[in-house]
mmCIF file of C-alpha atoms in Angstrom:
data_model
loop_
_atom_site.group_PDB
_atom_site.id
_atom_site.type_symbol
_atom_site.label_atom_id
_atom_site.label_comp_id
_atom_site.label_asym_id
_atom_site.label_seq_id
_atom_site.Cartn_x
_atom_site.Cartn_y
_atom_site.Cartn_z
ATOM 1 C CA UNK A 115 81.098 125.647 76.163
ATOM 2 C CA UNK A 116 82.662 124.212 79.376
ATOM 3 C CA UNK A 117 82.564 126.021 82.397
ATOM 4 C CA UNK A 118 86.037 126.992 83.959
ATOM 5 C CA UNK A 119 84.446 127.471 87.490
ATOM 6 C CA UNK A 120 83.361 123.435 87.101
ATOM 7 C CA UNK A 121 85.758 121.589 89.528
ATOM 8 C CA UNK A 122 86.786 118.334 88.035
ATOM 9 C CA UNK A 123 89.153 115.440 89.469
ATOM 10 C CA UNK A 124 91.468 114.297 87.026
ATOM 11 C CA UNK A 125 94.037 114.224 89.667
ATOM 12 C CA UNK A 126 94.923 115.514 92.471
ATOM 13 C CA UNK A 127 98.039 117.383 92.149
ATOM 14 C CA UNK A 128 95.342 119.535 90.703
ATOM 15 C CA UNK A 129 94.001 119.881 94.554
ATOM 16 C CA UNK A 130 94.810 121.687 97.633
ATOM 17 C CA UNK A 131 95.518 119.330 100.514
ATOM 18 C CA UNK A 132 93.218 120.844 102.906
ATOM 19 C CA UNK A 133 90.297 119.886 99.936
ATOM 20 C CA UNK A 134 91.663 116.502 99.484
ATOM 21 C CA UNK A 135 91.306 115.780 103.620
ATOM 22 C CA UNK A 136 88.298 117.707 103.760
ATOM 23 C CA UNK A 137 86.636 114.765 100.936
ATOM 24 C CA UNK A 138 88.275 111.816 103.231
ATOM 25 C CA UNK A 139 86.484 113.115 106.372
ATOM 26 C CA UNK A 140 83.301 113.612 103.583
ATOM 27 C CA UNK A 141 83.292 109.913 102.342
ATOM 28 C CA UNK A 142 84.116 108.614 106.179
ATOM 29 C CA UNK A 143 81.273 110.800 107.272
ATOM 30 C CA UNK A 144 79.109 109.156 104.170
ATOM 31 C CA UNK A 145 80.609 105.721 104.579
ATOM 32 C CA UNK A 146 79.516 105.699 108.560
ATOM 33 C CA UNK A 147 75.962 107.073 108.165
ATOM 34 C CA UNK A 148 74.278 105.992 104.687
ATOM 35 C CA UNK A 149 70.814 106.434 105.584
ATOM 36 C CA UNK A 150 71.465 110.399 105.929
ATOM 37 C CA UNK A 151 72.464 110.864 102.970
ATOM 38 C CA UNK A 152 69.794 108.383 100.903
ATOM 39 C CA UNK A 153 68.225 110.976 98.650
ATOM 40 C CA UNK A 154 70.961 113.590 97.894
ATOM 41 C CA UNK A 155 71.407 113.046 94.705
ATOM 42 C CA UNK A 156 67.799 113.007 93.903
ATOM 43 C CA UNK A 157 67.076 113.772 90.018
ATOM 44 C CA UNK A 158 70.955 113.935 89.260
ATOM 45 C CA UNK A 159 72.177 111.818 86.308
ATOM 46 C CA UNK A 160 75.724 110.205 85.983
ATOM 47 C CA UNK A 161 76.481 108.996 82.932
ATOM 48 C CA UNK A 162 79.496 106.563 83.256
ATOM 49 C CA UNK A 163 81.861 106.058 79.841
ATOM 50 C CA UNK A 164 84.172 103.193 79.543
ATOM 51 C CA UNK A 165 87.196 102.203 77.292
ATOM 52 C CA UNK A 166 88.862 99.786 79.640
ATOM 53 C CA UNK A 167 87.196 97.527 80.916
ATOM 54 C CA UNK A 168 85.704 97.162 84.866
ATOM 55 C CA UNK A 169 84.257 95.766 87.610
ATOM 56 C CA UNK A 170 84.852 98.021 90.575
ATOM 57 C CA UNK A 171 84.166 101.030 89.015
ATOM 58 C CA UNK A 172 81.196 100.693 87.508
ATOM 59 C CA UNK A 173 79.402 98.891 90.076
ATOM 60 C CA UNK A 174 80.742 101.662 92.954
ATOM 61 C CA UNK A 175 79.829 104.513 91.041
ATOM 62 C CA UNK A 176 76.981 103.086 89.766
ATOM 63 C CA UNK A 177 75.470 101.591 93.421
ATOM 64 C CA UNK A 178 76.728 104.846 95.089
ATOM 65 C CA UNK A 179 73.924 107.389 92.458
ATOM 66 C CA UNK A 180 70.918 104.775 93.359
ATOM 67 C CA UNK A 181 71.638 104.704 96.918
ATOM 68 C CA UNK A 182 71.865 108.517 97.423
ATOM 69 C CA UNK A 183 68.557 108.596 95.099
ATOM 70 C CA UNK A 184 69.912 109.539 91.538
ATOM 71 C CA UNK A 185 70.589 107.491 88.512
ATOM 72 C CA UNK A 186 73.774 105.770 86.672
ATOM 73 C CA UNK A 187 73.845 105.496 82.827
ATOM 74 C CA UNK A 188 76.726 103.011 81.760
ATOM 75 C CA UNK A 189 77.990 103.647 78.651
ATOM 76 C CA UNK A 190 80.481 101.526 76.307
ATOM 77 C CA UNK A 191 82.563 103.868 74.374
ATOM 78 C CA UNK A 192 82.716 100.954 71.284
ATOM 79 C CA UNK A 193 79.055 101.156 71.164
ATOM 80 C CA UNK A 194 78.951 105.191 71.098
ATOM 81 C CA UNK A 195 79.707 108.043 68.579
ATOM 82 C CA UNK A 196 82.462 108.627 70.606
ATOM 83 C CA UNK A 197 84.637 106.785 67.869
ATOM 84 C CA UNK A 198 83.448 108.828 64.871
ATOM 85 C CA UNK A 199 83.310 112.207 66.272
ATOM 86 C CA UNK A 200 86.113 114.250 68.252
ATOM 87 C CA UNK A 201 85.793 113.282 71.917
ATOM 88 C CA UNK A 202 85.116 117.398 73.679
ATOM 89 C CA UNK A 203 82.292 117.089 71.090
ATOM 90 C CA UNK A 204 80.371 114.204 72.201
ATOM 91 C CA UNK A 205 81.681 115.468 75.718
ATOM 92 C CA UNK A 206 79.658 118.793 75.513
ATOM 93 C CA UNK A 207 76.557 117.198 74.378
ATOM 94 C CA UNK A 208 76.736 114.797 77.101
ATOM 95 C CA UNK A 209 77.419 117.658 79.551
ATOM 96 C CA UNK A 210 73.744 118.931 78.507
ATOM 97 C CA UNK A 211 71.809 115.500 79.537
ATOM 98 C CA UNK A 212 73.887 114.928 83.149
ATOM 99 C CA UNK A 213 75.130 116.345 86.106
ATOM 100 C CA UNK A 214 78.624 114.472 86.316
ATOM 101 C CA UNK A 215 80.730 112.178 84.088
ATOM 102 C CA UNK A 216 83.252 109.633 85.023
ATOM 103 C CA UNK A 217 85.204 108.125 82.173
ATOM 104 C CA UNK A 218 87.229 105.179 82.661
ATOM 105 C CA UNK A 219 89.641 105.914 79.572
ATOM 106 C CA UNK A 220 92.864 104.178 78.207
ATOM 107 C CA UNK A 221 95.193 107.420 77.064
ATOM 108 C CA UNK A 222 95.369 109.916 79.951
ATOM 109 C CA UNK A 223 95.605 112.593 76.763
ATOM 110 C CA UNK A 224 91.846 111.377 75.670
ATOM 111 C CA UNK A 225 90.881 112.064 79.597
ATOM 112 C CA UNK A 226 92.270 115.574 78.734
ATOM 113 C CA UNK A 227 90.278 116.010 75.799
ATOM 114 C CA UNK A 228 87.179 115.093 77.480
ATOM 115 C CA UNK A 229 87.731 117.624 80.362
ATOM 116 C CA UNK A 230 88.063 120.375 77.287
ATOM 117 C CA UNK A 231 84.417 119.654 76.358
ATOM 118 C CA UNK A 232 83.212 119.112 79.850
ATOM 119 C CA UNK A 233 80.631 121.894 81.573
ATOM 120 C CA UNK A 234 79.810 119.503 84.135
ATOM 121 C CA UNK A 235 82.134 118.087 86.780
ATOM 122 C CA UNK A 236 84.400 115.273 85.080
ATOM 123 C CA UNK A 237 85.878 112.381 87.163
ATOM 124 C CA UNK A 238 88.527 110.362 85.977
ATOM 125 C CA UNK A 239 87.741 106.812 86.601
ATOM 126 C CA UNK A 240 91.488 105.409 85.472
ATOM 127 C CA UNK A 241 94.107 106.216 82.661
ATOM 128 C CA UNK A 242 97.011 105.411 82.141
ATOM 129 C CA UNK A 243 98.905 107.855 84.032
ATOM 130 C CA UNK A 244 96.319 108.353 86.927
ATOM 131 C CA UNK A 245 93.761 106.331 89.157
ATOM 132 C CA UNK A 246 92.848 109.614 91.509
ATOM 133 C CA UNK A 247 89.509 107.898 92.893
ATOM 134 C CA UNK A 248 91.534 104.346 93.992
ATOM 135 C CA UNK A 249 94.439 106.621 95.389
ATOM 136 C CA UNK A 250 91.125 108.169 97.693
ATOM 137 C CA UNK A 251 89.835 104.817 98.359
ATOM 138 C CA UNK A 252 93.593 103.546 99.870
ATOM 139 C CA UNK A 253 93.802 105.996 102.210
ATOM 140 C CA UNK A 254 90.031 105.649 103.433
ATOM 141 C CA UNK A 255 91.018 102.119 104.258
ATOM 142 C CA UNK A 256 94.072 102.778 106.186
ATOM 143 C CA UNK A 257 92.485 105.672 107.861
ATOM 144 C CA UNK A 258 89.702 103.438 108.904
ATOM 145 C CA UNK A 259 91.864 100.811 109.978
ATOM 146 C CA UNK A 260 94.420 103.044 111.600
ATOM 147 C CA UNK A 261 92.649 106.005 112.848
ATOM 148 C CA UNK A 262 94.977 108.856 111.633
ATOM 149 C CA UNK A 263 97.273 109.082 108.548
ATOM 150 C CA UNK A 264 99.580 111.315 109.556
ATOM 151 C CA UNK A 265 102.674 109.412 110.156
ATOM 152 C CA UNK A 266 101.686 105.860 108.550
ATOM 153 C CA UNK A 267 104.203 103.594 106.630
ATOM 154 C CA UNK A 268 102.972 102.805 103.349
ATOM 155 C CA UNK A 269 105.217 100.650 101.044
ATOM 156 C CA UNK A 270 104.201 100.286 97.225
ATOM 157 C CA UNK A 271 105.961 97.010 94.797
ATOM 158 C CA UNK A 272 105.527 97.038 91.406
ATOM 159 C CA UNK A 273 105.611 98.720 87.998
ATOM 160 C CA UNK A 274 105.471 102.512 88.416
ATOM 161 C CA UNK A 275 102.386 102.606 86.933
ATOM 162 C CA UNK A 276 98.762 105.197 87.654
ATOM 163 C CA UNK A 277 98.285 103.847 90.931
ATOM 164 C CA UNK A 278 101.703 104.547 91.684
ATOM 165 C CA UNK A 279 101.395 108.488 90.936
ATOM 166 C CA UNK A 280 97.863 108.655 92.507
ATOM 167 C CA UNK A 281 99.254 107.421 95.522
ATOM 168 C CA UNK A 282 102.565 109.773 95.256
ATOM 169 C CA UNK A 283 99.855 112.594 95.101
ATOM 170 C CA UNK A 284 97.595 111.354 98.204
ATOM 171 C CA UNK A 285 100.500 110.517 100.465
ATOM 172 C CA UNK A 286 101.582 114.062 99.979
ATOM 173 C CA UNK A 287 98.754 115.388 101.064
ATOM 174 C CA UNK A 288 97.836 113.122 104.388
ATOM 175 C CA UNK A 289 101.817 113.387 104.831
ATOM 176 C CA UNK A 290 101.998 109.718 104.862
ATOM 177 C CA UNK A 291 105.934 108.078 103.926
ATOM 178 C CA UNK A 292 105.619 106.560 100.783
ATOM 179 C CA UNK A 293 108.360 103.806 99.557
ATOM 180 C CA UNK A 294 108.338 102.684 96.682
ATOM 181 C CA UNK A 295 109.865 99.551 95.221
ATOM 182 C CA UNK A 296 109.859 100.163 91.290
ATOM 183 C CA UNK A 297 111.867 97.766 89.330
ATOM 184 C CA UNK A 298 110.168 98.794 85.903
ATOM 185 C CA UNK A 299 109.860 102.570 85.943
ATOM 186 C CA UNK A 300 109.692 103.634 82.634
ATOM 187 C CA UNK A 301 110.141 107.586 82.545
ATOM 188 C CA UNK A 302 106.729 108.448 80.486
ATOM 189 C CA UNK A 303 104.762 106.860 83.470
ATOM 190 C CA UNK A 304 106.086 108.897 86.487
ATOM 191 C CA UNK A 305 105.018 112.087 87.029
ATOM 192 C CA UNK A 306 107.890 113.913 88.435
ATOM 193 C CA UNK A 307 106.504 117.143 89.904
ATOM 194 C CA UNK A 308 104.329 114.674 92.686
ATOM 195 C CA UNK A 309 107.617 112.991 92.721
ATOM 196 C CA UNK A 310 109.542 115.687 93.780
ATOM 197 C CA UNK A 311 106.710 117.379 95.920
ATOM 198 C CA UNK A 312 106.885 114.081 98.120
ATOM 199 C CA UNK A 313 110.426 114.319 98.203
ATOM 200 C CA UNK A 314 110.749 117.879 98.960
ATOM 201 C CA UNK A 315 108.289 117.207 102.206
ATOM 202 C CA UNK A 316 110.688 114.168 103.436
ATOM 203 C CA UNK A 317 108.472 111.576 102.418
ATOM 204 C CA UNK A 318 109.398 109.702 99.681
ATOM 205 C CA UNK A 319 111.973 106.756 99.844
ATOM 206 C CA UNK A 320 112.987 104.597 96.831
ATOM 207 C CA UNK A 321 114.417 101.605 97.044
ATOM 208 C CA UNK A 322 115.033 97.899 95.039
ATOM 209 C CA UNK A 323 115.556 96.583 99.085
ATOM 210 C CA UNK A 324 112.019 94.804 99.359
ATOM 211 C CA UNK A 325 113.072 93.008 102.468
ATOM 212 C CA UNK A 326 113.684 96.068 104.339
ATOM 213 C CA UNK A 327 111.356 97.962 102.533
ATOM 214 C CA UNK A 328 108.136 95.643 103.998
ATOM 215 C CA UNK A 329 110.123 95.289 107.478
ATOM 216 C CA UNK A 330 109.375 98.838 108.293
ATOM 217 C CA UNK A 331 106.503 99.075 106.488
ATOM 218 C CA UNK A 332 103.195 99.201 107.750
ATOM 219 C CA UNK A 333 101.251 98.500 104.637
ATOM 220 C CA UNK A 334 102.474 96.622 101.752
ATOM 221 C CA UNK A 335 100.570 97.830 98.160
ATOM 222 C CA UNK A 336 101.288 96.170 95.252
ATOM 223 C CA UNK A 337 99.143 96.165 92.077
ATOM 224 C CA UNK A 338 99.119 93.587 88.433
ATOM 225 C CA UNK A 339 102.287 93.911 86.440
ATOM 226 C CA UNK A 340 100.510 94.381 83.102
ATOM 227 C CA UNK A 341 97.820 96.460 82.492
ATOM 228 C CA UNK A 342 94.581 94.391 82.235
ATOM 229 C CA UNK A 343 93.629 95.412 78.705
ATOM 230 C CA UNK A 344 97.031 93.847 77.442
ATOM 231 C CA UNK A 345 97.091 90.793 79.692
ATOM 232 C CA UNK A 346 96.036 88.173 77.282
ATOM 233 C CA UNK A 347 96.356 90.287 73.780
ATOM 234 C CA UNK A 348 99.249 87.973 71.817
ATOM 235 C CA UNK A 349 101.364 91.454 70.693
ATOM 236 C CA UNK A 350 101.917 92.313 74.504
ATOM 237 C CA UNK A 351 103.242 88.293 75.153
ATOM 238 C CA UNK A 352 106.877 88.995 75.059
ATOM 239 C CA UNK A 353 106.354 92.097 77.340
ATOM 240 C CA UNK A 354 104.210 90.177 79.839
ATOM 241 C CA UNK A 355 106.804 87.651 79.933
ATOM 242 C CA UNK A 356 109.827 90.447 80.311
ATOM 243 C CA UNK A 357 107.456 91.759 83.235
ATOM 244 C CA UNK A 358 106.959 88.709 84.597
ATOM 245 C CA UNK A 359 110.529 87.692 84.718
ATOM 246 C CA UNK A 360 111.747 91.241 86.423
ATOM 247 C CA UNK A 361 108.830 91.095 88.880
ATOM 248 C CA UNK A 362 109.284 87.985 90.198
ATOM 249 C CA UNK A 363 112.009 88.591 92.992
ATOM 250 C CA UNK A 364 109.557 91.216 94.061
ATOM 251 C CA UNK A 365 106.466 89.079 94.238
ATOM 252 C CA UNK A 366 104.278 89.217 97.704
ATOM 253 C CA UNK A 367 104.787 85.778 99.105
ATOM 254 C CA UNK A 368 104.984 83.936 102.405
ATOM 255 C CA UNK A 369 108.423 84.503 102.262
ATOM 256 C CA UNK A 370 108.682 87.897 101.710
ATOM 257 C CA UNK A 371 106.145 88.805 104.753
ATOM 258 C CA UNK A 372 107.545 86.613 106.925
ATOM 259 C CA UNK A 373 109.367 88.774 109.075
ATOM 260 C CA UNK A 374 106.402 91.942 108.413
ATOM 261 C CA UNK A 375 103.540 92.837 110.441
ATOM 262 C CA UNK A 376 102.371 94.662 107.448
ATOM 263 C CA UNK A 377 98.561 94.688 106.216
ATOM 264 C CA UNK A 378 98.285 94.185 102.293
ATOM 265 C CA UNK A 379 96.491 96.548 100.056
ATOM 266 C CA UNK A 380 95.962 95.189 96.226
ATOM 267 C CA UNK A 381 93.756 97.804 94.257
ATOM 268 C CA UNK A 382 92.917 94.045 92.018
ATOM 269 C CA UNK A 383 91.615 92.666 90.090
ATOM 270 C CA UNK A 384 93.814 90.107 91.090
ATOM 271 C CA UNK A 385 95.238 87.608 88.690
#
């Protein structure tokens, strides 16, 4: 049976700010000193489940478990009994072989089912609605790069899609302005209570002004316009094309950054 005192990260509206900072100064302290931590995860197993497809992800989680000593089992979920049985199932027996899981899943409600059978700490790789552990990785990078992210100017263009919510969450708690430049915002893909908790703490702006919106900015994000999984499937064309056709006013160019001294963030692949 899973564990209700198991902490997972599905995402982090689920977190208190002061735990969300206190695993950015973690993974800075990590990222700066390597060799202290080589062994910490001796004897741990993380077994690593994918529906979409990846290159980041798998290699990152997987290099991170051998270089702090424990072990990374990648697992295709077309090749698993994941498809025949009901996922908290499968999820409980895998719960009973490994010390974490991180599944990398298409349908944010199958991420959900997954936690149900989880009694060891679950870590959501990607859905569709979030992308908690890239959101993390942003705002290592500009903290690195800037020092501090209290007070820094980050500017999001694109499809309101799970980057855009993982970042809505982050920003919120580093209090960092968020503005975001969302032509294509279908409701079903924003989740509206980090929306209005950024909001409520002054630091959301939204806005179809890119120009001025990567003027003030001091990093420009922006992110694919179709999900990978559909980018070449025939029965997504004519939405690829739609996409491509809104988007394309509020493509990163020359042009557009000409008058910006912003850095650019892309969370890729890139295509």
């Amino acid at each position: 049976m899973p564990d209700s005192q198991v902490k997972h990260l599905i995402t982090w509206k689920d977190w208190d700010p002061a735990e969300i900072r206190k695993i950015l100064m973690l993974a800075t302290r990590v990222k700066r000193n390597r060799h202290y931590y080589q062994g910490t995860l001796s004897g741990r197993t993380l077994v690593m489940l994918f529906q979409k497809t990846s290159t980041r992800t798998r290699v990152s989680f997987e290099a991170a478990m051998t270089e702090m000593g424990g072990h990374g089992i990648y697992m295709d979920w077309n090749t698993t009994n994941f498809k025949l049985s009901k996922i908290k199932y499968e999820t409980a027996y895998l719960s009973r072989n490994v010390a974490i899981i991180m599944a990398r899943m298409k349908r944010h409600e199958d991420q959900l089912e997954l936690k149900q059978g989880a009694s060891v700490p679950l870590i959501n790789g990607c859905d569709n609605l979030y992308h908690p552990c890239q959101a993390m990785a942003d705002m290592l990078t500009i903290h690195e790069d800037r020092g501090e992210l209290t007070g820094a100017r980050l500017c999001y263009i694109g499809v309101h899609n799970n980057v855009a919510n993982s970042l809505m969450a982050v920003c919120a708690a580093f209090d960092v302005e968020l503005t975001l430049v969302t032509p294509i915002a279908p409701e079903d893909t924003i989740d509206q209570e980090l929306r209005d908790r950024l909001r409520e703490k002054g630091l959301l702006v939204e806005t179809l002004d890119v120009q001025a919106a990567v003027e003030t900015a001091e990093y420009v994000y922006t992110d694919t316009w179709v999900d990978m999984e559909f980018f070449d499937d025939p029965q997504f064309a004519d939405l690829k094309q739609e996409r491509i056709d809104t988007m394309m006013p509020y493509q990163l160019n020359a042009k557009l950054l000409k008058n910006s001294s912003a850095k650019v963030l892309h969370d890729m692949p890139i295509h």
